[in-house]
Coordinates of C-alpha atoms in Angstrom, one line a residue:
X1 CA 33.4 102.5 115.8
X2 CA 36.1 100.6 117.9
X3 CA 35.6 102.3 120.5
X4 CA 31.9 101.8 120.8
X5 CA 33.1 97.7 120.4
X6 CA 35.0 98.2 123.5
X7 CA 32.1 100.0 125.7
X8 CA 30.2 97.0 124.6
X9 CA 32.3 94.4 125.5
X10 CA 33.0 96.0 129.0
X11 CA 29.5 96.4 129.7
X12 CA 28.3 93.4 129.2
X13 CA 31.2 92.1 131.8
X14 CA 30.9 93.9 134.4
X15 CA 26.5 93.1 133.9
X16 CA 27.4 89.5 133.7
X17 CA 30.2 89.9 137.1
X18 CA 27.0 91.8 139.1
X19 CA 24.5 89.2 138.0
X20 CA 26.6 86.5 138.4
X21 CA 26.7 87.2 142.6
X22 CA 23.8 88.5 143.3
X23 CA 24.8 91.8 145.4
X24 CA 22.6 93.8 147.3
X25 CA 21.7 97.5 145.6
X26 CA 24.2 99.2 147.6
X27 CA 26.8 97.1 146.6
X28 CA 26.0 97.4 143.0
X29 CA 26.1 100.6 144.2
X30 CA 29.7 101.6 145.5
X31 CA 31.4 98.9 143.2
X32 CA 29.7 100.8 140.0
X33 CA 31.5 104.1 141.4
X34 CA 34.5 102.4 142.4
X35 CA 35.0 101.1 138.4
X36 CA 34.3 104.6 137.3
X37 CA 36.6 106.4 140.2
X38 CA 39.5 103.7 138.6
X39 CA 38.5 104.3 134.9
X40 CA 38.5 107.8 135.1
X41 CA 41.7 108.1 135.6
X42 CA 43.0 106.9 132.8
X43 CA 39.9 107.7 130.6
X44 CA 38.0 110.8 129.2
X45 CA 34.5 111.5 130.3
X46 CA 32.8 113.0 127.7
X47 CA 29.9 116.0 128.2
X48 CA 27.0 113.4 128.9
X49 CA 29.1 112.0 131.2
X50 CA 30.2 108.4 129.7
X51 CA 33.3 107.0 129.9
X52 CA 35.2 106.9 126.2
X53 CA 37.1 104.6 126.3
X54 CA 40.7 104.6 124.0
X55 CA 43.2 101.6 122.5
X56 CA 46.5 102.4 122.7
X57 CA 49.3 100.5 121.5
X58 CA 52.7 100.8 120.0
X59 CA 53.7 101.6 116.4
X60 CA 56.6 100.4 116.9
X61 CA 56.5 96.7 119.0
X62 CA 54.9 95.6 115.0
X63 CA 58.6 96.6 112.8
X64 CA 59.6 93.2 111.8
X65 CA 57.0 91.6 111.0
X66 CA 56.6 89.5 108.4
X67 CA 54.3 87.6 106.5
X68 CA 55.7 83.9 107.9
X69 CA 54.9 85.5 111.2
X70 CA 51.3 85.1 111.1
X71 CA 51.1 81.4 109.7
X72 CA 49.3 79.3 111.5
X73 CA 51.4 76.2 113.1
X74 CA 51.3 73.0 115.3
X75 CA 53.8 72.7 117.5
X76 CA 52.9 68.9 118.3
X77 CA 54.5 68.3 114.7
X78 CA 57.7 70.8 114.7
X79 CA 61.6 69.4 115.9
X80 CA 61.7 68.8 119.8
X81 CA 63.6 71.4 120.9
X82 CA 64.2 71.2 124.7
X83 CA 62.9 74.8 125.9
X84 CA 62.7 74.3 129.6
X85 CA 59.7 74.3 130.2
X86 CA 59.1 71.0 132.7
X87 CA 56.5 72.2 134.7
X88 CA 52.6 72.0 133.6
X89 CA 51.0 74.5 132.7
X90 CA 47.9 73.8 134.5
X91 CA 50.2 73.4 138.0
X92 CA 48.5 75.3 140.7
X93 CA 48.7 76.0 144.4
X94 CA 45.3 75.5 145.5
X95 CA 42.1 73.3 144.9
X96 CA 41.4 73.6 141.6
X97 CA 37.9 72.2 141.8
X98 CA 36.5 74.8 144.4
X99 CA 34.1 76.9 142.7
X100 CA 33.7 80.7 143.8
X101 CA 31.4 81.7 140.8
X102 CA 27.8 80.3 141.0
X103 CA 27.7 80.6 137.5
X104 CA 28.9 81.7 133.8
X105 CA 27.8 84.1 132.1
X106 CA 29.3 82.5 128.5
X107 CA 29.6 78.8 127.5
X108 CA 33.0 77.3 128.0
X109 CA 32.9 75.9 124.8
X110 CA 32.5 79.6 122.8
X111 CA 35.6 81.2 124.8
X112 CA 39.4 80.2 124.0
X113 CA 39.3 77.4 126.6
X114 CA 39.1 74.9 124.2
X115 CA 42.1 76.2 122.4
X116 CA 44.0 76.6 125.9
X117 CA 43.7 72.6 126.8
X118 CA 44.9 72.3 122.9
X119 CA 48.4 73.8 123.5
X120 CA 48.2 72.7 127.2
X121 CA 48.0 68.6 125.8
X122 CA 50.4 69.9 122.8
X123 CA 52.7 71.4 125.8
X124 CA 52.6 67.7 127.7
X125 CA 53.0 65.8 125.3
X126 CA 56.6 67.6 124.4
X127 CA 57.3 67.2 128.1
X128 CA 56.7 63.5 128.2
X129 CA 58.8 63.2 125.4
X130 CA 61.9 65.2 127.0
X131 CA 61.9 62.7 129.6
X132 CA 61.2 59.4 128.1
X133 CA 63.6 60.4 125.1
X134 CA 66.8 62.7 126.5
X135 CA 68.7 61.4 124.2
X136 CA 66.7 62.1 120.7
X137 CA 66.7 65.8 121.7
X138 CA 69.9 67.3 120.2
X139 CA 69.6 71.0 120.5
X140 CA 67.7 73.7 123.0
X141 CA 66.3 77.3 122.7
X142 CA 69.5 78.3 124.1
X143 CA 71.9 76.6 121.3
X144 CA 69.8 79.3 118.9
X145 CA 70.0 82.3 120.7
X146 CA 73.0 83.9 118.0
X147 CA 73.4 81.8 114.9
X148 CA 70.2 79.1 114.1
X149 CA 72.1 75.6 113.3
X150 CA 72.1 76.0 109.1
X151 CA 72.3 72.6 106.7
X152 CA 74.8 72.3 104.7
X153 CA 75.4 69.9 101.5
X154 CA 74.6 70.4 97.7
X155 CA 72.0 68.0 98.0
X156 CA 69.8 69.7 100.3
X157 CA 66.3 70.3 98.1
X158 CA 65.1 74.1 98.3
X159 CA 61.3 73.4 99.7
X160 CA 58.6 75.4 97.9
X161 CA 58.0 78.7 97.9
X162 CA 54.4 79.8 96.4
X163 CA 55.5 83.7 96.2
X164 CA 59.0 83.0 94.9
X165 CA 57.6 80.7 91.9
X166 CA 53.9 81.3 92.0
X167 CA 54.0 79.1 88.3
X168 CA 56.3 76.3 88.9
X169 CA 55.9 72.7 90.5
X170 CA 55.2 71.8 94.1
X171 CA 57.2 69.0 93.7
X172 CA 60.8 69.5 95.3
X173 CA 61.8 66.2 92.9
X174 CA 61.7 65.7 89.6
X175 CA 59.7 64.2 87.4
X176 CA 61.9 62.7 84.6
X177 CA 61.7 59.0 83.9
X178 CA 64.7 57.1 84.6
X179 CA 66.0 55.5 81.5
X180 CA 65.9 51.5 82.6
X181 CA 67.2 48.9 80.8
X182 CA 64.5 46.3 79.8
X183 CA 64.9 42.2 80.3
X184 CA 63.0 39.7 78.2
X185 CA 60.7 37.0 79.6
X186 CA 60.3 34.4 77.8
X187 CA 57.2 32.1 78.4
X188 CA 57.6 28.8 79.4
X189 CA 55.8 26.0 77.8
X190 CA 57.1 22.6 79.0
X191 CA 56.1 22.8 83.6
X192 CA 57.3 20.7 85.2
X193 CA 55.9 19.0 88.6
X194 CA 56.7 16.6 90.9
X195 CA 55.0 14.6 94.2
X196 CA 57.7 12.6 97.0
X197 CA 56.6 10.8 99.5
X198 CA 57.5 8.2 101.8
X199 CA 55.1 6.5 103.8
X200 CA 54.5 3.5 106.7
X201 CA 51.4 1.8 105.5
X202 CA 48.7 -1.6 106.3
X203 CA 48.4 -3.0 103.3
X204 CA 45.8 -5.9 101.8
X205 CA 46.2 -8.3 99.7
X206 CA 42.6 -10.2 97.9
X207 CA 44.5 -14.5 97.5
X208 CA 43.8 -14.1 93.7
X209 CA 45.4 -10.5 93.3
X210 CA 47.6 -10.6 89.7
X211 CA 50.6 -10.0 91.3
X212 CA 50.3 -12.0 94.8
X213 CA 51.2 -10.7 98.1
X214 CA 50.1 -11.3 101.8
X215 CA 48.5 -8.6 104.1
X216 CA 51.3 -7.3 106.1
X217 CA 52.8 -4.0 108.1
X218 CA 54.8 -2.3 105.0
X219 CA 57.2 0.7 103.6
X220 CA 55.5 2.8 101.1
X221 CA 56.9 4.9 98.3
X222 CA 55.6 7.0 95.6
X223 CA 58.2 9.4 93.2
X224 CA 55.8 10.9 90.3
X225 CA 57.2 13.2 88.4
X226 CA 55.3 15.7 85.3
X227 CA 56.4 17.5 82.5
X228 CA 53.7 18.9 80.3
X229 CA 53.9 21.1 77.3
X230 CA 51.0 23.7 76.3
X231 CA 51.4 26.4 73.6
X232 CA 48.4 27.9 71.5
X233 CA 46.0 24.6 70.9
X234 CA 48.8 22.4 71.3
X235 CA 49.1 20.5 74.9
X236 CA 51.7 17.4 75.7
X237 CA 51.2 15.9 79.0
X238 CA 54.0 13.3 80.4
X239 CA 53.4 11.3 84.0
X240 CA 56.3 8.8 84.5
X241 CA 55.4 7.0 88.5
X242 CA 57.5 4.8 90.6
X243 CA 55.1 2.7 93.7
X244 CA 56.9 0.9 95.9
X245 CA 56.2 -1.0 98.8
X246 CA 58.1 -3.1 101.1
X247 CA 56.7 -5.3 103.6
X248 CA 57.9 -7.9 106.4
X249 CA 57.1 -11.3 105.4
X250 CA 57.0 -13.1 108.9
X251 CA 55.1 -16.2 107.5
X252 CA 58.1 -16.2 104.7
X253 CA 60.7 -19.4 105.5
X254 CA 62.9 -17.7 102.6
X255 CA 63.0 -14.4 103.1
X256 CA 62.5 -11.7 105.7
X257 CA 60.7 -9.1 103.5
X258 CA 58.4 -9.3 100.5
X259 CA 57.7 -6.9 97.4
X260 CA 53.7 -5.5 97.7
X261 CA 53.5 -2.9 94.9
X262 CA 55.9 -2.8 92.4
X263 CA 54.1 -0.4 89.5
X264 CA 56.4 1.5 86.9
X265 CA 53.8 3.9 84.9
X266 CA 54.3 6.2 82.4
X267 CA 50.9 7.9 81.0
X268 CA 51.2 10.9 78.4
X269 CA 48.6 12.3 75.9
X270 CA 48.9 14.5 73.1
X271 CA 46.4 16.9 71.8
X272 CA 44.7 19.9 69.5
X273 CA 41.8 21.8 70.7
X274 CA 38.6 21.4 68.6
X275 CA 36.1 23.9 68.0
X276 CA 33.9 23.2 70.8
X277 CA 34.9 24.4 74.7
X278 CA 36.7 22.1 76.7
X279 CA 37.4 19.6 74.2
X280 CA 40.3 18.4 72.1
X281 CA 41.2 15.6 69.6
X282 CA 43.4 13.6 71.5
X283 CA 46.1 10.2 71.2
X284 CA 47.4 8.6 74.6
X285 CA 49.6 5.8 75.7
X286 CA 49.7 4.0 78.9
X287 CA 53.0 1.3 79.9
X288 CA 52.9 -0.5 83.1
X289 CA 55.6 -2.6 84.5
X290 CA 57.1 -3.4 87.8
X291 CA 61.3 -3.4 88.3
X292 CA 61.8 -5.7 91.4
X293 CA 60.2 -9.9 91.3
X294 CA 57.6 -10.7 93.4
X295 CA 57.9 -14.9 95.0
X296 CA 54.9 -16.8 96.5
X297 CA 55.5 -16.8 100.2
X298 CA 57.3 -19.9 101.3
X299 CA 58.6 -20.8 97.5
X300 CA 60.7 -20.1 94.9
X301 CA 57.8 -19.4 92.4
X302 CA 58.6 -16.5 90.4
X303 CA 55.1 -14.5 90.4
X304 CA 56.2 -11.4 88.2
X305 CA 59.6 -9.3 87.3
X306 CA 60.2 -6.5 85.3
X307 CA 58.7 -6.8 82.0
X308 CA 56.9 -9.9 82.9
X309 CA 53.6 -7.9 82.4
X310 CA 54.2 -5.6 80.7
X311 CA 51.0 -3.4 79.7
X312 CA 50.4 -1.2 77.1
X313 CA 47.6 0.8 76.0
X314 CA 47.0 3.1 73.1
X315 CA 44.2 4.6 71.5
X316 CA 43.1 7.3 69.5
X317 CA 39.4 9.7 70.4
X318 CA 39.0 13.3 72.6
X319 CA 39.5 14.0 75.6
X320 CA 37.1 16.7 77.8
X321 CA 38.8 18.8 80.8
X322 CA 37.2 20.4 83.7
X323 CA 38.4 22.3 86.0
X324 CA 36.3 24.8 88.6
X325 CA 37.0 26.1 92.0
X326 CA 34.0 26.7 94.4
X327 CA 32.9 29.8 94.5
X328 CA 31.1 29.8 98.0
X329 CA 34.1 27.8 99.9
X330 CA 38.1 28.7 99.3
X331 CA 40.1 25.9 98.0
X332 CA 37.6 24.1 97.3
X333 CA 38.1 23.1 93.6
X334 CA 37.4 19.9 91.2
X335 CA 39.7 19.1 88.3
X336 CA 38.4 16.1 85.7
X337 CA 39.7 14.4 82.5
X338 CA 38.1 12.4 80.2
X339 CA 40.1 10.3 77.5
X340 CA 37.6 8.9 74.7
X341 CA 39.0 6.8 72.8
X342 CA 36.5 4.9 70.7
X343 CA 40.0 3.1 69.0
X344 CA 42.5 1.4 71.0
X345 CA 44.8 -1.5 71.6
X346 CA 45.8 -3.3 74.2
X347 CA 48.9 -5.2 74.5
X348 CA 50.4 -7.6 77.0
X349 CA 54.0 -9.1 77.1
X350 CA 55.6 -11.3 79.5
X351 CA 59.0 -11.5 79.1
X352 CA 60.4 -14.5 81.8
X353 CA 60.2 -17.7 81.0
X354 CA 59.7 -18.8 85.1
X355 CA 56.3 -16.8 85.2
X356 CA 53.0 -18.0 84.8
X357 CA 51.2 -16.3 81.6
X358 CA 48.0 -17.7 82.1
X359 CA 47.6 -15.0 85.2
X360 CA 47.6 -12.1 83.3
X361 CA 44.9 -13.3 80.1
X362 CA 47.5 -14.8 78.0
X363 CA 47.4 -18.2 76.1
X364 CA 49.9 -20.8 77.3
X365 CA 53.1 -21.3 75.4
X366 CA 52.4 -17.4 74.0
X367 CA 53.9 -14.7 75.9
X368 CA 51.9 -11.8 74.1
X369 CA 48.6 -10.9 73.1
X370 CA 47.1 -7.8 71.8
X371 CA 43.0 -6.9 71.6
X372 CA 40.7 -4.4 69.8
X373 CA 38.8 -2.1 70.9
X374 CA 37.8 0.8 73.3
X375 CA 39.4 2.8 76.2
X376 CA 37.9 5.2 78.6
X377 CA 40.3 7.0 81.4
X378 CA 38.8 8.9 83.5
X379 CA 40.7 11.0 86.1
X380 CA 39.5 12.8 89.0
X381 CA 41.1 15.3 91.5
X382 CA 38.9 16.9 94.2
X383 CA 39.9 19.1 96.6
X384 CA 37.3 19.1 99.6
X385 CA 39.5 21.9 100.9
X386 CA 43.5 23.5 101.8
X387 CA 44.5 19.7 103.4
X388 CA 42.3 17.2 102.6
X389 CA 42.0 16.1 98.9
X390 CA 40.7 12.8 96.7
X391 CA 42.1 11.2 93.2
X392 CA 40.9 8.6 91.6
X393 CA 41.6 7.3 88.2
X394 CA 38.9 4.5 86.0
X395 CA 40.3 3.1 83.4
X396 CA 38.2 0.2 81.1
X397 CA 38.9 -1.0 77.9
X398 CA 36.5 -3.7 76.1
X399 CA 37.8 -6.0 73.6
X400 CA 33.5 -6.2 73.0
X401 CA 34.0 -10.2 74.6
X402 CA 36.5 -9.0 77.5
X403 CA 36.5 -6.4 80.3
X404 CA 40.2 -5.0 81.5
X405 CA 39.4 -2.6 83.8
X406 CA 41.1 -0.6 87.4
X407 CA 40.0 2.1 89.9
X408 CA 41.9 4.0 92.0
X409 CA 41.0 6.1 94.9
X410 CA 43.5 7.7 97.1
X411 CA 42.3 9.9 99.7
X412 CA 44.8 12.3 101.1
X413 CA 44.9 13.9 104.4
X414 CA 47.4 16.9 105.2
X415 CA 48.4 17.0 108.9
X416 CA 51.1 19.5 107.7
X417 CA 53.1 20.2 104.6
X418 CA 55.0 17.3 104.8
X419 CA 53.6 15.2 106.8
X420 CA 50.2 13.1 105.9
X421 CA 48.0 10.1 106.3
X422 CA 46.6 8.2 102.9
X423 CA 44.3 5.3 102.4
X424 CA 45.0 4.1 98.8
X425 CA 42.3 1.4 97.7
X426 CA 42.7 -0.4 94.2
X427 CA 40.2 -2.3 92.7
X428 CA 40.9 -4.5 89.1
X429 CA 38.3 -6.2 87.2
X430 CA 40.0 -9.0 84.4
X431 CA 37.2 -12.1 83.4
X432 CA 39.9 -13.2 81.3
X433 CA 42.0 -14.9 84.1
X434 CA 41.4 -17.6 86.2
X435 CA 38.3 -16.9 88.7
X436 CA 39.1 -17.2 92.3
X437 CA 36.1 -19.2 94.0
X438 CA 36.3 -16.2 96.7
X439 CA 36.5 -12.5 95.0
X440 CA 36.3 -14.2 91.0
X441 CA 37.0 -11.6 88.7
X442 CA 37.8 -8.6 91.3
X443 CA 41.4 -8.1 93.0
X444 CA 41.5 -6.0 96.0
X445 CA 44.5 -3.6 96.9
X446 CA 44.0 -1.4 100.0
X447 CA 46.6 0.4 102.4
X448 CA 46.8 2.9 105.1
X449 CA 49.7 4.3 105.0
X450 CA 51.2 7.8 106.9
X451 CA 54.3 9.7 107.1
X452 CA 56.4 12.1 104.9
X453 CA 54.7 13.7 101.6
X454 CA 56.2 16.8 99.6
X455 CA 54.9 18.3 96.1
X456 CA 57.0 20.8 94.5

């Protein structure tokens, strides 16, 4: 059967050669006679005249071969060892593009041509490695003539041999879980955060602003610390902030600078989650005063000072919290806290005899005033994106005869992590103070600033 197969292959090859060159009949006959005459010297003819091809091989050449010698491998991923083959395999001394044949019997992709091209590619990669990284080629074929290099050491892991240990795991490393000493991580119930800013600003005050002040260019400072507690259903939030603006006073002949915005405020609320989602029972306390003295321009009249005035507001009621993130716009977020205190107390105190108490809605010859009523406080923070956010705070108190309310708005536009532009608008309404001919009971404080801004 083997001899018949070899005969058929040789016969088709001969037919292909004759068909490619399209020789005349007499030429074909001459080549056939030459072909058979040459084969008669090495092969035996049968009685019918056909040639019997026999395959001869040396059995001694197969001695010493093992199963490992029959494994297929890709030389491209073997360690780079210099084999001395620098010249490319396809080096020709004649034009390789010259076609001496008019046709092909077998498609090139069905022959060994793709494998030969692959071998040429591997050889070219290794040859380029010789030229580009000669310092990384540590061995050459001459180093393995007698004794191949061996790796010594007890820490070397033996490779997996499926015939030596057919049932063992294929991994050469240990699967034993190492013992690790665990560390106890305690949950933090108190969270401390803060914000610090130092900015240059332009400021505007209405003539009837309750603390006084003139429109100016100033330096504004904001220091804010928050300490919040949360455990199970109990929440306790604390905010302490200090706002201070110092501006030049060119119109003041008695002093070179004046104090504009000076506010020390503490706000705390204690709450327990209710049975309705986002609602809680709460009690809040707010205290506001200032640190420095504030004078009227070109006068020694004292308008306000430390604890003059002191505002204290406390109430018991409910709180609603909302925290929603946009599903379409990244970093867009809405946070809101609504405090409803049906039972509330508003207390005012002026601790300096030189300060006019009528500016703060207190009767003459008195230092304090106490009102019972209701309070609504709404805190809103809206992040347009990662760099622009708007903060709003509305406080409304009424004793059902008078109204005392404040509306603060801050638009913060961050240029970097440290610099930002801020627009601040503070509106205040108090119908228990003397009426201003222009703004009536409305008081306005506007500020545009640019400078340092840091949050932690």
